[in-house]
Coordinates of C-alpha atoms in Angstrom, one line a residue:
A1 CA 69.7 5.7 -13.2
E2 CA 66.2 6.7 -14.5
A3 CA 64.8 6.4 -11.0
Q4 CA 67.7 8.5 -9.6
V5 CA 67.1 11.2 -12.2
G6 CA 63.4 11.4 -11.3
L7 CA 64.2 11.4 -7.6
K8 CA 66.7 14.2 -8.0
G9 CA 64.3 16.3 -10.1
L10 CA 61.5 15.9 -7.6
T11 CA 63.7 16.6 -4.5
D12 CA 65.3 19.6 -6.3
Y13 CA 61.8 21.0 -7.1
M14 CA 60.7 20.6 -3.5
V15 CA 63.8 22.2 -2.1
D16 CA 63.4 25.1 -4.5
V17 CA 59.8 25.7 -3.6
D18 CA 60.6 25.4 0.1
Q19 CA 63.3 28.1 -0.3
R20 CA 61.0 30.4 -2.2
L21 CA 58.5 30.2 0.7
E22 CA 61.1 31.6 3.1
G23 CA 61.3 35.1 4.3
E24 CA 59.2 38.2 4.6
C25 CA 57.2 40.1 2.0
P26 CA 58.4 43.7 2.5
D27 CA 57.4 45.0 -0.9
L28 CA 54.9 44.4 -3.7
D29 CA 57.4 42.4 -5.9
T30 CA 58.1 40.0 -3.0
V31 CA 54.3 39.6 -2.4
R32 CA 53.8 38.9 -6.1
E33 CA 56.5 36.3 -6.1
M34 CA 55.1 34.7 -2.9
M35 CA 51.6 34.6 -4.5
T36 CA 53.1 32.9 -7.6
V37 CA 54.7 30.2 -5.4
L38 CA 51.5 29.7 -3.4
S39 CA 49.6 29.3 -6.6
E40 CA 52.2 26.8 -8.0
V41 CA 51.9 24.7 -4.8
R42 CA 48.1 24.7 -4.9
G43 CA 48.2 23.6 -8.6
K44 CA 50.8 20.9 -7.9
E45 CA 49.3 19.7 -4.6
T46 CA 46.9 17.2 -6.2
D47 CA 49.3 16.0 -8.9
M48 CA 52.3 15.5 -6.7
E49 CA 51.2 12.0 -5.7
L50 CA 51.3 11.1 -9.4
D51 CA 54.9 12.2 -9.5
I52 CA 55.9 10.5 -6.3
Q53 CA 54.3 7.1 -6.8
P54 CA 56.2 6.1 -10.0
I55 CA 59.5 6.9 -8.4
Q56 CA 58.7 4.9 -5.3
R57 CA 57.5 2.0 -7.5
K58 CA 60.8 2.0 -9.5
Y59 CA 62.7 1.8 -6.2
N60 CA 60.5 -1.0 -4.9
L61 CA 61.3 -2.9 -8.1
L62 CA 65.0 -2.3 -7.7
L63 CA 64.8 -3.5 -4.1
K64 CA 62.8 -6.6 -5.1
Y65 CA 65.5 -7.6 -7.5
S66 CA 68.2 -7.3 -5.0
R67 CA 69.8 -4.0 -6.1
Q68 CA 72.0 -2.3 -3.6
I69 CA 70.6 1.1 -2.8
P70 CA 72.2 3.4 -0.2
D71 CA 70.1 3.8 2.9
E72 CA 70.2 7.6 2.6
E73 CA 68.7 7.4 -0.9
L74 CA 66.0 5.0 0.3
A75 CA 65.2 7.4 3.1
V76 CA 64.7 10.2 0.6
V77 CA 62.6 8.1 -1.7
F78 CA 60.2 6.9 1.0
G79 CA 60.2 10.3 2.7
L80 CA 59.0 12.1 -0.4
D81 CA 55.4 12.2 0.8
L82 CA 56.4 13.7 4.1
Q83 CA 58.7 16.2 2.4
W84 CA 55.9 17.3 0.1
S85 CA 53.5 17.5 3.1
Q86 CA 56.0 19.8 4.8
V87 CA 56.2 22.0 1.8
V88 CA 52.4 22.2 1.6
L89 CA 52.2 23.1 5.3
K90 CA 54.9 25.8 4.8
A91 CA 52.9 27.2 1.9
R92 CA 49.7 27.3 4.1
D93 CA 51.7 29.1 6.8
A94 CA 53.0 31.6 4.3
A95 CA 49.4 32.2 3.0
D96 CA 48.2 32.7 6.5
K97 CA 51.0 35.2 7.1
L98 CA 50.1 37.1 3.9
N99 CA 46.4 37.2 5.0
Q100 CA 47.5 38.7 8.4
Q101 CA 49.5 41.3 6.5
Q102 CA 46.8 42.1 4.0
H103 CA 45.6 45.3 5.7
E104 CA 49.2 46.6 6.1
L105 CA 50.0 45.7 2.5
K106 CA 46.9 47.4 1.2
N107 CA 47.8 50.6 3.1
R108 CA 51.3 50.4 1.8
L109 CA 50.1 50.0 -1.8
Q110 CA 47.7 52.9 -1.4
N111 CA 50.5 55.1 0.0
D112 CA 52.8 54.0 -2.8
V113 CA 50.2 54.9 -5.5
R114 CA 49.6 58.3 -3.9
A115 CA 53.4 59.0 -3.8
F116 CA 53.8 57.8 -7.4
T117 CA 50.9 60.0 -8.6
A118 CA 52.5 63.0 -6.9
K119 CA 55.9 62.2 -8.5
V120 CA 54.3 61.8 -11.9
K121 CA 52.5 65.2 -11.6
A122 CA 55.7 66.9 -10.6
F123 CA 57.5 65.2 -13.5
R124 CA 54.9 66.4 -16.0
T125 CA 55.0 70.0 -14.6
D126 CA 58.8 70.0 -14.9
F127 CA 58.7 68.5 -18.4
E128 CA 56.2 71.1 -19.6
A129 CA 58.3 74.0 -18.0
N130 CA 61.8 72.7 -18.7
G131 CA 61.4 70.0 -21.3
P132 CA 62.5 69.9 -25.0
M133 CA 59.6 72.2 -26.1
E134 CA 60.8 75.2 -24.2
D135 CA 61.0 78.3 -26.3
G136 CA 64.4 79.6 -27.2
I137 CA 66.6 76.5 -26.9
T138 CA 68.7 74.9 -29.6
S139 CA 67.8 71.6 -31.2
D140 CA 70.9 70.0 -29.5
E141 CA 69.7 71.2 -26.1
A142 CA 66.2 70.0 -26.9
A143 CA 67.6 66.5 -27.8
K144 CA 69.6 66.4 -24.5
R145 CA 66.6 67.3 -22.5
L146 CA 64.4 64.8 -24.3
E147 CA 66.9 62.1 -23.6
K148 CA 67.1 63.1 -19.9
Y149 CA 63.3 63.0 -19.6
K150 CA 63.1 59.7 -21.4
K151 CA 65.3 58.1 -18.8
V152 CA 63.2 59.4 -16.0
Y153 CA 60.0 58.4 -17.8
T154 CA 61.4 54.8 -18.2
K155 CA 61.8 54.6 -14.4
F156 CA 58.3 55.8 -13.9
E157 CA 57.0 53.3 -16.4
D158 CA 58.8 50.5 -14.4
Q159 CA 57.3 51.7 -11.2
W160 CA 53.8 51.9 -12.8
R161 CA 54.1 48.3 -13.9
T162 CA 55.0 47.2 -10.4
L163 CA 52.1 49.1 -8.9
A164 CA 49.6 48.0 -11.7
D165 CA 50.4 44.3 -11.4

């Protein structure tokens, strides 16, 4: 049972990483997620053998003492090295693809920053002209306007975090 739990955990992890390496990177958030996965794979690459070998040793002991283990399960156990190699290869392909897109992504980021800057300037101008500090409005109207601008500001803050990371 312990060997099966270890096997399941390891195969689930590999499947999860493999799935996270799928797809394109159309925006900064996706690029950031992909970079996180690539970093995770690089960090785990050298340690994975230390995770795989104990599981394989446990299964070898089970086989040695005549335990019946389904062929499918044995194929998974003794295919772990190959499965991990395929994940690493996929990670390298994804990194290569990101490198090829680097110029396009940089241009997109610069355009996004310029557009964001323009929107923030327009927001500030509108806030100064029509915000809660406008002369001649009631305190209730000022509070409504402040709430309205807070909501817009929060959206800008979220965008800024995306661009800044």
